[in-house]
Coordinates of C-alpha atoms in Angstrom, one line a residue:
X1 CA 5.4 14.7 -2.0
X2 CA 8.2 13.5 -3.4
X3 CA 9.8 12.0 -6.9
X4 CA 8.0 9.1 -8.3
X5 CA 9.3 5.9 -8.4
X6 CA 11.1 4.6 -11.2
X7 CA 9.9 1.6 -12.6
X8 CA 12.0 0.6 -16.2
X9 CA 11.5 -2.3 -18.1
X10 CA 14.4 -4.3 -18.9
X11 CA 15.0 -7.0 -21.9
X12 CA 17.0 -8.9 -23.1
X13 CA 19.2 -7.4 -26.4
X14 CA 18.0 -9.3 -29.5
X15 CA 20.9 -9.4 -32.6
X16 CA 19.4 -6.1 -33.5
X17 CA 19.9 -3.9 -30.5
X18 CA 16.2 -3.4 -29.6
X19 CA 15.1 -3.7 -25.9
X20 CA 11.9 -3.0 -23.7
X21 CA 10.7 -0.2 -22.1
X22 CA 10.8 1.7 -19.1
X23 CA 7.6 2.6 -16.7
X24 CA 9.1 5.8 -15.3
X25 CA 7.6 8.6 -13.3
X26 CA 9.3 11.6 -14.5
X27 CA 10.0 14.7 -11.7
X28 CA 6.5 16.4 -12.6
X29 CA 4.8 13.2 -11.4
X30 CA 5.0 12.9 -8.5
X31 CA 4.2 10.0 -6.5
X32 CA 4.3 8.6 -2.9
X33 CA 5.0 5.8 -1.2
X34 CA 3.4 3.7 1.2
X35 CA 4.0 0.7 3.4
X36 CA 1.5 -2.0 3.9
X37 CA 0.3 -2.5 6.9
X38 CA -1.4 -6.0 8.5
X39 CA -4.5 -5.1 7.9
X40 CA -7.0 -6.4 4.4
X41 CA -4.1 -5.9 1.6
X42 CA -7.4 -5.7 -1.0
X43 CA -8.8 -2.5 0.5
X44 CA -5.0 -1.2 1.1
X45 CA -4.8 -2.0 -2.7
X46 CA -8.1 -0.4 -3.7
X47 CA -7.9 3.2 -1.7
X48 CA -4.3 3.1 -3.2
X49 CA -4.0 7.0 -5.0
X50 CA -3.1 6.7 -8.3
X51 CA 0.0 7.3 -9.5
X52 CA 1.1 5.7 -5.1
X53 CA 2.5 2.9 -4.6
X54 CA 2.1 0.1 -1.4
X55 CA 5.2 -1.6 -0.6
X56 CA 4.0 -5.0 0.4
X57 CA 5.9 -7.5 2.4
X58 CA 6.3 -11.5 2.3
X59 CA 2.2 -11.9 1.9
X60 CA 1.1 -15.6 0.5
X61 CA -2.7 -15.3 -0.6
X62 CA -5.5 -14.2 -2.7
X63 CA -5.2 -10.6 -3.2
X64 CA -7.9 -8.4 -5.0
X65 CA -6.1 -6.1 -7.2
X66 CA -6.7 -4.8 -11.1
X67 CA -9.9 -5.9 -11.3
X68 CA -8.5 -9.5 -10.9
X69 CA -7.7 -12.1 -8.4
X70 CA -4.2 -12.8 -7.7
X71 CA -2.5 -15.3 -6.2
X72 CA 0.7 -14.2 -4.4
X73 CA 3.0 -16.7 -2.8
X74 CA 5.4 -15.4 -0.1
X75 CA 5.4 -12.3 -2.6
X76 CA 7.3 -9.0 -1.6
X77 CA 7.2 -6.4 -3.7
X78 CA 5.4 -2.9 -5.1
X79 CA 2.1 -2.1 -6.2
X80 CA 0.8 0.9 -8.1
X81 CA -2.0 2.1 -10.8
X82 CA -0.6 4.6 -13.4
X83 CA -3.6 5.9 -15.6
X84 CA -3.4 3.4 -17.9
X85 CA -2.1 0.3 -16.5
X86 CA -1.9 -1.3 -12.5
X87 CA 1.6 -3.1 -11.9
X88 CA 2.7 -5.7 -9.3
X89 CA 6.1 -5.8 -9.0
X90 CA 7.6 -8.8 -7.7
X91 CA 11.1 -8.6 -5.7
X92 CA 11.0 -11.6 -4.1
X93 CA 8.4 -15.1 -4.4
X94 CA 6.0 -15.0 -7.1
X95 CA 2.4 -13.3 -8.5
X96 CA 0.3 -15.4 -10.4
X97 CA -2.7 -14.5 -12.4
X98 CA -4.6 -17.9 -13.0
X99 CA -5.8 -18.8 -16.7
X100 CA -9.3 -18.9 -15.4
X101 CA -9.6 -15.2 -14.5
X102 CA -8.4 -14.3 -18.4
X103 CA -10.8 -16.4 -19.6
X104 CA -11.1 -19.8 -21.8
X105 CA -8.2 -21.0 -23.1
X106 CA -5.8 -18.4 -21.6
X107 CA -3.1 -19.4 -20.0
X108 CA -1.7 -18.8 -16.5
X109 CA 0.8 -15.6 -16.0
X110 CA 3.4 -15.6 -13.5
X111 CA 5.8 -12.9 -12.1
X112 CA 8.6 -14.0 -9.8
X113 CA 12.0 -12.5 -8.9
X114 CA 12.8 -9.3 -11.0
X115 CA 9.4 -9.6 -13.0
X116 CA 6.0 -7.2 -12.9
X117 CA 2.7 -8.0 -13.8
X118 CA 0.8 -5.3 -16.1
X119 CA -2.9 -5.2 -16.4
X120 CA -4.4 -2.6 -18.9
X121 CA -7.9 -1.6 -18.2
X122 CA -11.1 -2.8 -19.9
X123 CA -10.3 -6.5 -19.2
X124 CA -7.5 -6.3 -21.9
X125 CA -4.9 -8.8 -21.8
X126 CA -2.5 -8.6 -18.9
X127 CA 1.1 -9.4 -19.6
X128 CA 4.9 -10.0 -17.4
X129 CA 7.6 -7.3 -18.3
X130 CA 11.1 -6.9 -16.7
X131 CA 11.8 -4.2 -14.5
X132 CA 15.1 -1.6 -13.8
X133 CA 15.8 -2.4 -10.2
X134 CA 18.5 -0.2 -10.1
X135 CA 16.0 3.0 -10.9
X136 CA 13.3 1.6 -8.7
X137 CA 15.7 0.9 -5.7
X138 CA 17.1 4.7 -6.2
X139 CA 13.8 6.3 -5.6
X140 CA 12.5 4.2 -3.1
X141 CA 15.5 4.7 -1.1
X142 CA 15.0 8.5 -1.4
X143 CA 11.6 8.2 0.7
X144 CA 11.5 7.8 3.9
X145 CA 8.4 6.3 5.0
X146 CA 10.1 2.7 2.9
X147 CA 13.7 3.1 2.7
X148 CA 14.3 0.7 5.8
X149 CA 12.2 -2.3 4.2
X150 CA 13.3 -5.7 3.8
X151 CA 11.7 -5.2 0.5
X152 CA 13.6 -2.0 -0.6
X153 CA 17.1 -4.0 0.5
X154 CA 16.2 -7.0 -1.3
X155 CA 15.9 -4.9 -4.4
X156 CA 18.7 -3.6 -3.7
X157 CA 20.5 -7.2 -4.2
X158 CA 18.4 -7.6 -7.2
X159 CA 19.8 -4.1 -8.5
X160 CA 23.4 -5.5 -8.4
X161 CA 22.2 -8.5 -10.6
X162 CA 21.2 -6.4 -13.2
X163 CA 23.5 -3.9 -13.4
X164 CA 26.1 -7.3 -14.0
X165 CA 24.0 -8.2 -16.7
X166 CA 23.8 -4.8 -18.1
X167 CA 27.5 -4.3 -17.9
X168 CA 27.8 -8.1 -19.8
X169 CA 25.4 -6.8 -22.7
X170 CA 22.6 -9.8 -22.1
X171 CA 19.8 -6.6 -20.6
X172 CA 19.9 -2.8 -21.5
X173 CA 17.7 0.4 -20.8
X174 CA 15.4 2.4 -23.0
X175 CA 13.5 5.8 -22.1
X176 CA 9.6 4.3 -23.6
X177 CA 7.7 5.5 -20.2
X178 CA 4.6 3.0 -19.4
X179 CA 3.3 4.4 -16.2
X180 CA 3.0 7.6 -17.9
X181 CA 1.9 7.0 -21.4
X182 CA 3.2 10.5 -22.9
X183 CA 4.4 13.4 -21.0
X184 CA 3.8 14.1 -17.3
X185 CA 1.6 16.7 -17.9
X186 CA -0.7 14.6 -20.4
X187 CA -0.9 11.6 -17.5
X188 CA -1.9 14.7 -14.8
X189 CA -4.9 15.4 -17.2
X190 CA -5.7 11.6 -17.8
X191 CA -5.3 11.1 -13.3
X192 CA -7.8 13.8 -12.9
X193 CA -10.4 12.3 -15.0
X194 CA -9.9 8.9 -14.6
X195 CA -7.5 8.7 -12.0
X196 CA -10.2 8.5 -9.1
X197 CA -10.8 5.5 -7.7
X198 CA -14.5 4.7 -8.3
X199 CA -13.8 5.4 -11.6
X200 CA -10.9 3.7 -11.5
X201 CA -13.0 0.4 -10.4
X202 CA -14.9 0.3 -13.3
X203 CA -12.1 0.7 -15.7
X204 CA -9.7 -1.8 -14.1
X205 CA -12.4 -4.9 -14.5
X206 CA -12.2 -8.2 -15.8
X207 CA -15.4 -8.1 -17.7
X208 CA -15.7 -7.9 -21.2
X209 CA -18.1 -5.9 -23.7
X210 CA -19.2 -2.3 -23.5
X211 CA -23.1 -2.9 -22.9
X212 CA -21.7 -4.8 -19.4
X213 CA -19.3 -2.0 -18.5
X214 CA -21.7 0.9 -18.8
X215 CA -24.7 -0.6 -17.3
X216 CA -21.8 -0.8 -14.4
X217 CA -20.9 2.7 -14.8
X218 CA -24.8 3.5 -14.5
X219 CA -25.4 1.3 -11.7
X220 CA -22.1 2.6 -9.6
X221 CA -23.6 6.0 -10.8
X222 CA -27.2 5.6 -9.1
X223 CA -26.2 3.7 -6.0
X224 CA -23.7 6.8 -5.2
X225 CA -26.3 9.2 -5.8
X226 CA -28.6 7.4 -3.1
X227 CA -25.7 7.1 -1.0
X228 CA -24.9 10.5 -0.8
X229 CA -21.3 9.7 -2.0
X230 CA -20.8 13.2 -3.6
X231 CA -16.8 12.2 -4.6
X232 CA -18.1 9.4 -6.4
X233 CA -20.9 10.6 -8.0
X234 CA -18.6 13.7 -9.2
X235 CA -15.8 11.3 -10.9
X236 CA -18.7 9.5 -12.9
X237 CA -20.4 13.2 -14.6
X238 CA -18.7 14.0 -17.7
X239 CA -15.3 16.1 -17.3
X240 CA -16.3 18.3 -20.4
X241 CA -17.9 21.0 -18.8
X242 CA -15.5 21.5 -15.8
X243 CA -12.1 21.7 -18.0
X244 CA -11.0 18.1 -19.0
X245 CA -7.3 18.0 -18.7
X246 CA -7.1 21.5 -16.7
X247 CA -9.5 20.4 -13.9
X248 CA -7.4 20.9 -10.9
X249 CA -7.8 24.6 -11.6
X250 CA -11.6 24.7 -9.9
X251 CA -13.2 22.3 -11.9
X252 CA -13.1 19.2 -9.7
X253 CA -14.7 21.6 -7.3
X254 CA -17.3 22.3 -9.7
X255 CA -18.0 18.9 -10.4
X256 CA -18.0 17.9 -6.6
X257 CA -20.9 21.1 -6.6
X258 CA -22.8 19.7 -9.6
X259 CA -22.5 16.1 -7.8
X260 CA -23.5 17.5 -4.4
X261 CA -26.7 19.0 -5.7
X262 CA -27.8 16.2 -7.7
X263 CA -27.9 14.3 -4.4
X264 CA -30.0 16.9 -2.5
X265 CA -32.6 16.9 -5.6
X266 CA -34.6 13.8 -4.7
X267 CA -34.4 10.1 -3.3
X268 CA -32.7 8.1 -5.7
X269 CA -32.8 4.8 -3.8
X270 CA -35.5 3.9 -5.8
X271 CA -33.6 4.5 -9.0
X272 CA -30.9 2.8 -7.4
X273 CA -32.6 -0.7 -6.8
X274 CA -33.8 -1.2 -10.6
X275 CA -31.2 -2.5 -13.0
X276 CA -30.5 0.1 -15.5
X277 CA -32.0 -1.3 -18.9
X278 CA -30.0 0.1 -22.5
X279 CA -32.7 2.3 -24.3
X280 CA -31.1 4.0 -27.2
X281 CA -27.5 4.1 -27.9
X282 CA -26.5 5.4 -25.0
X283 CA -29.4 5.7 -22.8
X284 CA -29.6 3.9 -19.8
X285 CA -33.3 4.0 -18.1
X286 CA -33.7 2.8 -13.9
X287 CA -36.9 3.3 -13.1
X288 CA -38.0 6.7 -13.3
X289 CA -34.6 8.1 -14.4
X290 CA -33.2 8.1 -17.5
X291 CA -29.3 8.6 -17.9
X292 CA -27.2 9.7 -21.0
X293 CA -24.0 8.6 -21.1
X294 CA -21.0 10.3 -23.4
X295 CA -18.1 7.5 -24.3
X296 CA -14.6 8.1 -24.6
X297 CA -11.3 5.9 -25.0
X298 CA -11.0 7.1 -21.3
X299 CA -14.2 6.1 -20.0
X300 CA -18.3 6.6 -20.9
X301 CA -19.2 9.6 -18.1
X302 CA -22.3 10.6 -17.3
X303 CA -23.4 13.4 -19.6
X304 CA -26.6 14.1 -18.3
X305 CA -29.6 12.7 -15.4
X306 CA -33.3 13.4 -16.4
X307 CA -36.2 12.7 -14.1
X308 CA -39.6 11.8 -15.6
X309 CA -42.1 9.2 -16.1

């Protein structure tokens, strides 16, 4: 593994000094990166780790990516989820979210040449930030597997632009970190509870209201279980038992256990096939099984799975 790229905002300096942030991976998170291949950029984009990123080179099309449709015209660039927020960042062309997939009245957001896209989770507002070049083209340099990219080198050009501007006084730096939304060790417990990424596809949606998203959650919940998809079955249960922030010490195990013998219990296609109905405030029936969810600002996880008529 090596050091995450880093990924600063950049403004421009109002009369009072102030100026944007910075989405940073410090040296305790550490990321890789990837180069995208030819094949479906959507599914490159959706098994994408978080905290990875995908370089992606000159691609004009619909791409699938934040829980939105985006339209990317002759787009180079980086791609990458941090817990809290997914980021396109464009180095050269342009990555447009339309103002039909933010809903009525929205308007469209573009991204071109030195810009990023930023899409929170939970369908709330996406947004176009600056980004430090000069930071981003340093770490991708450092990693092997991209450093030869037409991409990288372009931002390479792009870093000289800034670094100009910087030196006139029109842009300047800040230490705010986005991409990791407190300290390293804080967005390493956040990753391993929500950081996974069938959990990750529930989160990053463009659908709006709470009842929608957890009768998702149960319904991604019940078709894993009859699937026999253990990993995904074990990022939906509730982290509270198996060490919340601390679960890379043998509680993701624990929870892949838990997960792997609810599977081997019983059928749960049946389950599966009947759209979960709200019963209480958060109780979810299908069929014969009745599901209690526990919410969080993180996420509503599956606190418990009863069987019974």
């Amino acid at each position: 593994m090596t050091q995450g790229a880093h990924i600063k905002w950049l403004g421009r300096i109002a009369i009072a000094g102030v100026i944007a942030g910075v989405i940073a991976l410090p040296q305790t998170a550490l990321a890789e990166a990837h180069q995208a291949h030819s094949g479906d950029l959507s599914q490159q984009l959706a098994q994408l780790a978080t905290g990875d990123q995908l370089v992606i080179e000159n691609v004009t099309g619909e791409v699938q990516f934040g829980g939105h449709t985006i339209a990317l015209d002759a787009f180079s660039g980086i791609a990458g989820y941090g817990s809290e927020v997914a980021y396109l960042i464009t180095v050269d062309g342009e990555a447009e979210l339309s103002g039909a997939e933010l809903g009525e009245g929205a308007q469209e957001i573009e991204a071109g040449r030195g810009r990023m896209l930023m899409i929170p989770p939970f369908g709330a507002q996406a947004g176009v930030q600056r980004y430090d070049a000069r930071r981003l083209h340093e770490a991708l340099s450092a990693q092997q597997q991209v450093s030869a990219t037409f991409t990288v080198a372009s931002l390479g050009d792009l870093a000289k632009g800034q670094d100009r501007a910087i030196f006139l006084g029109r842009l300047g730096r800040t230490s705010f970190n986005v991409a990791t939304m407190g300290s390293a060790s804080q967005e390493t417990g956040r990753r391993e509870r929500v950081g996974g990424t069938h959990v990750r596809d529930v989160r990053f949606t463009s659908e709006a209201g709470a009842d929608t998203l957890e009768q998702r959650i149960v319904s991604q919940f019940l078709a894993a279980l009859a699937a026999g998809e253990s990993a995904a079955v074990a990022q939906m249960l509730d982290p509270l038992p198996y060490g919340m922030g601390a679960m890379a010490h043998g509680g993701d195990q624990a929870r892949i256990a838990m997960a792997s013998n609810l599977i081997a219990q019983r059928d749960w296609s049946a389950a599966a096939a009947t759209p979960p109905q709200q019963v209480g405030e958060t109780l979810w029936r299908a069929g014969d099984a009745l599901i209690n969810l526990r919410r969080t600002t993180e996420f509503a996880y599956v606190e418990s799975i009863e069987v019974g008529s």
